[in-house]
Short mmCIF file of N, CA and C in Angstrom, two decimals:
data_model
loop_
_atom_site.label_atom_id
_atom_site.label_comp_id
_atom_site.label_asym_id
_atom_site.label_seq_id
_atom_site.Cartn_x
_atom_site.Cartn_y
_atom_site.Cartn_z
N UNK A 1 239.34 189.42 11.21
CA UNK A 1 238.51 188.84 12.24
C UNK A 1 238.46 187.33 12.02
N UNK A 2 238.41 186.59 13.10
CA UNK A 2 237.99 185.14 13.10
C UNK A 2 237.62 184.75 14.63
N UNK A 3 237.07 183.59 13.80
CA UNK A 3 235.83 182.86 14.29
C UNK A 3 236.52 181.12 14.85
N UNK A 4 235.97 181.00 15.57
CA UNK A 4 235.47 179.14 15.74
C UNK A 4 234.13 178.99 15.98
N UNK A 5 234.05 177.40 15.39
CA UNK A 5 232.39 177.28 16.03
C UNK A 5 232.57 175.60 16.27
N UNK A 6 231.61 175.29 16.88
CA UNK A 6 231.38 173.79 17.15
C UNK A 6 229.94 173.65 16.34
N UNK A 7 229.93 174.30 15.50
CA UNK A 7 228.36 173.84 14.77
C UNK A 7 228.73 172.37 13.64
N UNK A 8 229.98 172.02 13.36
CA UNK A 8 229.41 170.70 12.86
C UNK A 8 229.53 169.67 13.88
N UNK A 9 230.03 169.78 15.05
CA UNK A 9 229.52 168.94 15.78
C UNK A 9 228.36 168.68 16.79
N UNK A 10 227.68 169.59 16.08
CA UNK A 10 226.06 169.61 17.37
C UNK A 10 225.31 168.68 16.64
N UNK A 11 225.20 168.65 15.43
CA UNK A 11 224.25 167.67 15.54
C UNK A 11 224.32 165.81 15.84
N UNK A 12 226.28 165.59 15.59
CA UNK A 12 226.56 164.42 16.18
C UNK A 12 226.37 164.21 17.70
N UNK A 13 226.56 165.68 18.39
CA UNK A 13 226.50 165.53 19.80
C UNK A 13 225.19 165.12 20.01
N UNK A 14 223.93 165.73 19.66
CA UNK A 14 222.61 165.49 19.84
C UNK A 14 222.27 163.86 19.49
N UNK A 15 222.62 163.86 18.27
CA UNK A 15 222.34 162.02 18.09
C UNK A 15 223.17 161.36 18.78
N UNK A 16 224.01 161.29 19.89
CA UNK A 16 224.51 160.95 20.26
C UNK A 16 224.02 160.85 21.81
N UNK A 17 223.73 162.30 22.57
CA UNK A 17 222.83 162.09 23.40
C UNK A 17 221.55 161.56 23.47
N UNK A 18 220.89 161.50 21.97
CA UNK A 18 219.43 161.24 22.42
C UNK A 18 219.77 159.64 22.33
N UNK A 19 219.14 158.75 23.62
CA UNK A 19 219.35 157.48 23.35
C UNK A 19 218.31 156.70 22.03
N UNK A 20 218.26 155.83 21.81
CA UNK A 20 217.99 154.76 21.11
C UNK A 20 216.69 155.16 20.93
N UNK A 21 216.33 154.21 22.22
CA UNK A 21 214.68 154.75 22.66
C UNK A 21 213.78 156.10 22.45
N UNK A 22 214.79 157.15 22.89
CA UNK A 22 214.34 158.38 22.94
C UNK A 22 213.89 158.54 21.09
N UNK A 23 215.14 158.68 20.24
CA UNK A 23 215.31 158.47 19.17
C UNK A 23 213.81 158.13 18.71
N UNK A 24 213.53 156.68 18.82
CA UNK A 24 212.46 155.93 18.42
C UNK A 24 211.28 156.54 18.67
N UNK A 25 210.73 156.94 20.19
CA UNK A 25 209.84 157.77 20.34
C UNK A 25 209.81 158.64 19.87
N UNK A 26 210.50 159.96 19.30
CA UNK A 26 210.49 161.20 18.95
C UNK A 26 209.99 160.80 17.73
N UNK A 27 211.18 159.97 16.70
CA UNK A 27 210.17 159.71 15.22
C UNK A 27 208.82 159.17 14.96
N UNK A 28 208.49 158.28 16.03
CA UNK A 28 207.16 158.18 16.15
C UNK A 28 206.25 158.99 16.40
N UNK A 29 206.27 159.80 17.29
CA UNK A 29 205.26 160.76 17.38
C UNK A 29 205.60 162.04 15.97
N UNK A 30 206.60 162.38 15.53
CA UNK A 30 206.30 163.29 14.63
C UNK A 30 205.73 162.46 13.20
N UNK A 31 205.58 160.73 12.94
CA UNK A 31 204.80 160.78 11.78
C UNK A 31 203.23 160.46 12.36
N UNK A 32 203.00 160.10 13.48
CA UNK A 32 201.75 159.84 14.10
C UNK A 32 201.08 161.42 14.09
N UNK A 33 202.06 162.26 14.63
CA UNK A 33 201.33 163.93 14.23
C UNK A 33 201.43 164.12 12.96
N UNK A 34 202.26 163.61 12.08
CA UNK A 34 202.13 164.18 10.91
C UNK A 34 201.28 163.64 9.67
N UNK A 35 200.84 162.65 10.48
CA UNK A 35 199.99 162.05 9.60
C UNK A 35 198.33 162.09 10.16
N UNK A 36 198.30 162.71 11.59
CA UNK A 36 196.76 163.16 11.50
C UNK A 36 197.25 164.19 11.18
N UNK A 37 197.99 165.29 11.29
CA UNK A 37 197.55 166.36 10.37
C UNK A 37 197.31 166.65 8.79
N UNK A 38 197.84 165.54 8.27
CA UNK A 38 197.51 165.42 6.78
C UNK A 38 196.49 165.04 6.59
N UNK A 39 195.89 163.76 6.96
CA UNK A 39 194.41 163.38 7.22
C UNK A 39 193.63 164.94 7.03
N UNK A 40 193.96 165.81 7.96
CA UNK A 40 192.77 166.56 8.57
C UNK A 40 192.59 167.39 7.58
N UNK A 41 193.95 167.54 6.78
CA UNK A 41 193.78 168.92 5.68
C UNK A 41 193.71 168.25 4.35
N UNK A 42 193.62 166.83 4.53
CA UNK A 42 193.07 166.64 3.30
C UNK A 42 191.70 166.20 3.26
N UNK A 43 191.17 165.65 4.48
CA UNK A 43 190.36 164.50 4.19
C UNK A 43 188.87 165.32 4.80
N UNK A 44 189.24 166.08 6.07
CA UNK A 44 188.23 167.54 6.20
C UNK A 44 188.34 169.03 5.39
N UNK A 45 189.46 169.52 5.67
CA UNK A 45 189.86 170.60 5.02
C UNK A 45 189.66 170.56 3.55
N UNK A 46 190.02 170.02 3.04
CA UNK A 46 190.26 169.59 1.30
C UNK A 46 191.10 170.59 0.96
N UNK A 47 192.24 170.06 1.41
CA UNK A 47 193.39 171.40 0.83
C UNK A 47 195.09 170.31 0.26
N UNK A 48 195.43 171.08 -0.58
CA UNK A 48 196.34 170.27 -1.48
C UNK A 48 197.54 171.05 -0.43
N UNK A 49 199.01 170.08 -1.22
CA UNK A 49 200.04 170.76 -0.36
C UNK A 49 200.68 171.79 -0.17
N UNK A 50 199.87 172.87 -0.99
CA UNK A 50 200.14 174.72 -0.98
C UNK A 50 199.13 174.90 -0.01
N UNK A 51 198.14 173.84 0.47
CA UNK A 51 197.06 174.31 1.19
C UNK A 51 196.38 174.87 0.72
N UNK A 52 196.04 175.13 -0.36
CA UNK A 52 194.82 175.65 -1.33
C UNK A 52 193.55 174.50 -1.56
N UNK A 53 192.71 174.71 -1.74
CA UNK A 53 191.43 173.63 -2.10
C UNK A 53 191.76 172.78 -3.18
N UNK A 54 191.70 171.30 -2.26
CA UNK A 54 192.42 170.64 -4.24
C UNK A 54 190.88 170.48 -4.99
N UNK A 55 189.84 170.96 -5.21
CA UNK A 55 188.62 171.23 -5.94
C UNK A 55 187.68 171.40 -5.68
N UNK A 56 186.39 171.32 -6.56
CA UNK A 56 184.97 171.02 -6.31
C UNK A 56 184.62 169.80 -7.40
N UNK A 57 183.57 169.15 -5.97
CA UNK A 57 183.04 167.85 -6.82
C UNK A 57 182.07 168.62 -7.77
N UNK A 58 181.90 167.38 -8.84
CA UNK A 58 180.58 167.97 -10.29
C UNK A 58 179.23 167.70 -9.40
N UNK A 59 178.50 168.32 -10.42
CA UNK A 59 177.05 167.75 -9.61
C UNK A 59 176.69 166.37 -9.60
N UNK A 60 177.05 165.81 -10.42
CA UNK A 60 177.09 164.60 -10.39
C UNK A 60 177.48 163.52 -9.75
N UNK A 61 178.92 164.26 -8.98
CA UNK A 61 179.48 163.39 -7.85
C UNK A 61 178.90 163.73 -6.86
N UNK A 62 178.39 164.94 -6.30
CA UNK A 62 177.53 165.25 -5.13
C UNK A 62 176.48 164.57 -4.96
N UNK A 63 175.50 163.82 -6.12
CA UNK A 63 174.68 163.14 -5.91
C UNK A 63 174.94 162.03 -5.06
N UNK A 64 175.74 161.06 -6.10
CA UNK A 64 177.07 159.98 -5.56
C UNK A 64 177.24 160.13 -3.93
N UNK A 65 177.70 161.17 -3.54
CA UNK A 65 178.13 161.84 -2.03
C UNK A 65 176.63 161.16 -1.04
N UNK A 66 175.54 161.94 -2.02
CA UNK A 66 174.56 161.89 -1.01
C UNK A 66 173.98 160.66 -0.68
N UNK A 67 173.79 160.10 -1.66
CA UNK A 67 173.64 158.62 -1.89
C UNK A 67 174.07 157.88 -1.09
N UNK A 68 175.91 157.97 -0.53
CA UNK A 68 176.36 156.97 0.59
C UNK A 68 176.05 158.06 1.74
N UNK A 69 175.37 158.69 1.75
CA UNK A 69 175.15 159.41 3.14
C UNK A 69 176.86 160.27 3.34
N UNK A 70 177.04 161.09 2.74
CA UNK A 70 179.01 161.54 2.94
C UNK A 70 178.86 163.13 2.46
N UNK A 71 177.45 164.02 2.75
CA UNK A 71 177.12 165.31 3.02
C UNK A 71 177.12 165.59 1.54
N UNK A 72 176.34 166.80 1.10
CA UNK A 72 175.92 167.51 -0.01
C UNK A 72 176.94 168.70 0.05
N UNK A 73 178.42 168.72 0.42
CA UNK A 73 179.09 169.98 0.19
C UNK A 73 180.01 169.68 -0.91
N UNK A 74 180.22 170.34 -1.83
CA UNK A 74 181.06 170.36 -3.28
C UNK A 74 182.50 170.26 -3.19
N UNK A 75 183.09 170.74 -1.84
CA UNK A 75 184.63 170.58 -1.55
C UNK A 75 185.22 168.88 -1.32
N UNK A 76 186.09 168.65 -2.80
CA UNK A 76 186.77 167.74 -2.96
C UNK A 76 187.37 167.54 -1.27
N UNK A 77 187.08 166.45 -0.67
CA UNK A 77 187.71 166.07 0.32
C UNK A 77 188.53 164.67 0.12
N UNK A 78 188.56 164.04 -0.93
CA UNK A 78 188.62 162.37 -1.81
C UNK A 78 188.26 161.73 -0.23
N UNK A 79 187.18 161.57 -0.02
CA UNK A 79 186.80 160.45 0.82
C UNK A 79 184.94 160.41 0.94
N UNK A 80 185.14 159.17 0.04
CA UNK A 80 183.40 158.54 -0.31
C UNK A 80 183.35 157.56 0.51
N UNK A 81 183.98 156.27 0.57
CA UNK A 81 184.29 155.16 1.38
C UNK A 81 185.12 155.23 2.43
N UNK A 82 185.88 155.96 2.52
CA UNK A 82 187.25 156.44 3.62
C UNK A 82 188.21 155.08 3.42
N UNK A 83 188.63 154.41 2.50
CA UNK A 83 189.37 153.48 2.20
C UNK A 83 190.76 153.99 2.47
N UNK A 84 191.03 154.87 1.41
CA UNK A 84 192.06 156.00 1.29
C UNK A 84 192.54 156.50 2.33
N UNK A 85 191.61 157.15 3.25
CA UNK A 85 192.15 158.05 4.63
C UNK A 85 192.26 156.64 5.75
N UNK A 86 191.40 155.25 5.62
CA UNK A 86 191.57 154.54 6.74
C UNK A 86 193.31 153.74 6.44
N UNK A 87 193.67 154.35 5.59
CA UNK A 87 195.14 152.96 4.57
C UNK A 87 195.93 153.87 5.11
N UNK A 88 196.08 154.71 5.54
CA UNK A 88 197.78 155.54 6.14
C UNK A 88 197.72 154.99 7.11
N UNK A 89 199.32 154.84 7.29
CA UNK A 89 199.67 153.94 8.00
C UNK A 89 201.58 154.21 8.89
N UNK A 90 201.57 154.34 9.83
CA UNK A 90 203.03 154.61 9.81
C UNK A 90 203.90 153.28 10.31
N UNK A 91 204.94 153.26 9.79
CA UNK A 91 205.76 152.35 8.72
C UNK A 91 207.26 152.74 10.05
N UNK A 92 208.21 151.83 10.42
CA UNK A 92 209.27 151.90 10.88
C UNK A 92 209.98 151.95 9.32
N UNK A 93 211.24 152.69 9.33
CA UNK A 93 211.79 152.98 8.44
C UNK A 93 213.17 152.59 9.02
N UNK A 94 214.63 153.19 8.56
CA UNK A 94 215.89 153.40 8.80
C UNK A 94 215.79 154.46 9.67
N UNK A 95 216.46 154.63 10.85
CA UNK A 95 216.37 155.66 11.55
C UNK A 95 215.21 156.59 11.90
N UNK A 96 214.08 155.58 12.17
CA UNK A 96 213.19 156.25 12.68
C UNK A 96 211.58 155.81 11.79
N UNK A 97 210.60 156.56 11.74
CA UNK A 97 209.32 156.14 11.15
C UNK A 97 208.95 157.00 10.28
N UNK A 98 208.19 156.58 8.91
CA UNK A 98 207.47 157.51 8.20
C UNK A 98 206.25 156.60 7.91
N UNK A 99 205.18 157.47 6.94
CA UNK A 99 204.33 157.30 6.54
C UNK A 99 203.67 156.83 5.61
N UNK A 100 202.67 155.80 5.27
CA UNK A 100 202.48 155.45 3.77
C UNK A 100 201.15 154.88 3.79
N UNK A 101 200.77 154.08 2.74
CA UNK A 101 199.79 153.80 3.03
C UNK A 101 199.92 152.02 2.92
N UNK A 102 198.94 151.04 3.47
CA UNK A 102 198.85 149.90 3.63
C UNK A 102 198.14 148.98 2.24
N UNK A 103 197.84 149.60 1.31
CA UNK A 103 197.79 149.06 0.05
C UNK A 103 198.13 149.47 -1.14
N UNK A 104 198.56 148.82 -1.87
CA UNK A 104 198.89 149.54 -3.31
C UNK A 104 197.72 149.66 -3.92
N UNK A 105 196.51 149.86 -3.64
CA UNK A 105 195.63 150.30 -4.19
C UNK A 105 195.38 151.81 -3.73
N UNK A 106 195.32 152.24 -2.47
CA UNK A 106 195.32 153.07 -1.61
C UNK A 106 196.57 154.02 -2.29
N UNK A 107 197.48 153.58 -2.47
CA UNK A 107 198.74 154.20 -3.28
C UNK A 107 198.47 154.73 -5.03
N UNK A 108 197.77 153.92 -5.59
CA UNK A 108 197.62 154.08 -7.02
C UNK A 108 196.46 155.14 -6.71
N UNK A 109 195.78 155.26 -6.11
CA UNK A 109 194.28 155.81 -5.79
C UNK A 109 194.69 157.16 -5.64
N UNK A 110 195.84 157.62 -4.44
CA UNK A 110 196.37 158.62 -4.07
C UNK A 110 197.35 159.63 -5.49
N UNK A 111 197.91 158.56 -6.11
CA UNK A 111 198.55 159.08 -7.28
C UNK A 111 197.43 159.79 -8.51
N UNK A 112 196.26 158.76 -8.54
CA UNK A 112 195.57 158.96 -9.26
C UNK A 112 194.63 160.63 -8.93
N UNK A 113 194.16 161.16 -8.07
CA UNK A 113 193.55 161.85 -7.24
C UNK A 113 194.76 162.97 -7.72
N UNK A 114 196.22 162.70 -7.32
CA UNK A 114 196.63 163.86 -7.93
C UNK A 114 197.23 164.25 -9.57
N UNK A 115 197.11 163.31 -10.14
CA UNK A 115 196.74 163.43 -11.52
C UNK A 115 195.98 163.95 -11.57
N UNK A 116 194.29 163.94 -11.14
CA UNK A 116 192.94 164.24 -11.33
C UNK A 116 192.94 165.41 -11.39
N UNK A 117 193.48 166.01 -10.36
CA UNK A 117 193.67 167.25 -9.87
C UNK A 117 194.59 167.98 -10.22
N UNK A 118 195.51 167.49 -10.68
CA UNK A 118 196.76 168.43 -10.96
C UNK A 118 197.33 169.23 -10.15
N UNK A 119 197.55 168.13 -8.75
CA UNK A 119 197.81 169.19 -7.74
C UNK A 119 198.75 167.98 -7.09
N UNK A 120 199.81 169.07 -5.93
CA UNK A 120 200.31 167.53 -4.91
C UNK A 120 199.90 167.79 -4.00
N UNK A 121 199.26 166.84 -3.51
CA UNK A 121 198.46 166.54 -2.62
C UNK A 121 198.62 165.53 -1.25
N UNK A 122 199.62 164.48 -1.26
CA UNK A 122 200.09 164.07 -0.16
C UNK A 122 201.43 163.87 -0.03
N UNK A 123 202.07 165.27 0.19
CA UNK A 123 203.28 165.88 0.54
C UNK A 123 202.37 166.88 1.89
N UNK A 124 203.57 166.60 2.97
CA UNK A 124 203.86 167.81 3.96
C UNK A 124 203.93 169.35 3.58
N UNK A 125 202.74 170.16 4.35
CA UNK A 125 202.59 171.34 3.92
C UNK A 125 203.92 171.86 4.46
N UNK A 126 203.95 172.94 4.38
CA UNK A 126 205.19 173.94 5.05
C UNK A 126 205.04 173.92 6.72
N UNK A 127 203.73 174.09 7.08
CA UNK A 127 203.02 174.37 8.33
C UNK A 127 203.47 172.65 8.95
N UNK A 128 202.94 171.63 8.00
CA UNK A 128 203.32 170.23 8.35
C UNK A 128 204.59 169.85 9.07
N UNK A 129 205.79 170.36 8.17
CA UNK A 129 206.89 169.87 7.98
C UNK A 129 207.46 171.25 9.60
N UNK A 130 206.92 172.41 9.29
CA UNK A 130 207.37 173.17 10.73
C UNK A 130 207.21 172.21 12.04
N UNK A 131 205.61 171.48 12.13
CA UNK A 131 205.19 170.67 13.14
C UNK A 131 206.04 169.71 13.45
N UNK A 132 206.59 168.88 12.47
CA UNK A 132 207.55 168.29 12.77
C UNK A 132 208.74 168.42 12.92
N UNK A 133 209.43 169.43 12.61
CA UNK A 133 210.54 170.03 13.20
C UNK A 133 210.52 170.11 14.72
N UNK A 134 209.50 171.50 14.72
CA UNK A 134 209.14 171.23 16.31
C UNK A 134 209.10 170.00 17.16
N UNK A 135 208.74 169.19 16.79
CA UNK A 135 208.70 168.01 17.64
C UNK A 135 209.90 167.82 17.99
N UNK A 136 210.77 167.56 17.24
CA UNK A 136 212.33 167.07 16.97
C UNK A 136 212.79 168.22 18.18
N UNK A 137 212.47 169.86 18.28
CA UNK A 137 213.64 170.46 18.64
C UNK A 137 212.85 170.34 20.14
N UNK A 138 211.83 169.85 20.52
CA UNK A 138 211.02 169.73 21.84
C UNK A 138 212.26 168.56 22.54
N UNK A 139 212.24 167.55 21.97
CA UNK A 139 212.68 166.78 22.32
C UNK A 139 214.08 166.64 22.65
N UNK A 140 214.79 167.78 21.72
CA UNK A 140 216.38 168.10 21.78
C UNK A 140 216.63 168.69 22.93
N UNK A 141 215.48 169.68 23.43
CA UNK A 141 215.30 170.57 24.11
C UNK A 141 215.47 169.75 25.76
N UNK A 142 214.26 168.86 25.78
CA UNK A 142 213.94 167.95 26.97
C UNK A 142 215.14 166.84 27.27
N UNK A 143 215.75 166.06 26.18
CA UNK A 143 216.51 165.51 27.04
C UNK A 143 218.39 165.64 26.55
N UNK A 144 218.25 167.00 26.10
CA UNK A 144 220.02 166.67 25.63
C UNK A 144 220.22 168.18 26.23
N UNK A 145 219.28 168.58 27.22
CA UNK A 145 219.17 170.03 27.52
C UNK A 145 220.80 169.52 29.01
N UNK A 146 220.77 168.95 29.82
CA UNK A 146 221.40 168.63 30.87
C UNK A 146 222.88 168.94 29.50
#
């Protein structure tokens, strides 16, 4: 039995149809979605990048919490000041946009948090990284469909 396929050329065909522009928009909106959805599961949710709870604050930090007015609930959300969650930032890259944050403090802070924790914590969940796929194949879909 044999086969042909044109599967290594689909994905040159696709970058090839999607123009410039198109290109540009599509990567933009999947780190603009992908970066409120990280926000949301880290900074409400408090969930690390298995999506599990990256902790509970001590009693001691809950005081701390209450003190700046930032609620009496024990789920590590790392946001007292929102320094951290206000510093992501999306970034034009090579071929398109990603995500980061706007200070190297905001960066050391983020590293530090997952030291703390022993967890990774701002990496794309599985669910994340699906969302942005999707975006990509919406868009393959809409204009390289003709």
């Amino acid at each position: 039995m044999t086969y042909s396929t044109n599967l290594p050329t689909v994905p040159a065909t696709v970058n090839l149809t999607l123009t410039e522009m198109q290109r540009d928009k599509m990567t933009r909106l999947q780190a603009v979605t992908l970066m409120a959805a990280m926000r949301d599961r880290i900074h409400v949710q408090g969930k690390d990048s298995n999506g599990t709870p990256i902790g509970t604050y001590t009693p001691a930090y809950i005081r701390a919490r209450i003190k700046a007015k930032r609620g009496t609930d024990n789920k590590v959300i790392l946001s007292l000041t929102r320094a951290l969650e206000d510093s992501y930032e999306v970034y034009p890259i090579e071929n398109g946009y990603g995500i980061g944050f706007n200070t190297m403090e905001s960066m050391q802070k983020a590293r530090w948090c997952e030291d703390t924790y022993k967890k990774t914590i701002f990496a794309p969940t599985a669910e994340e990284r699906a969302l942005v796929k999707q975006i990509a194949d919406d868009f393959i879909v809409k204009y390289c469909a003709s």
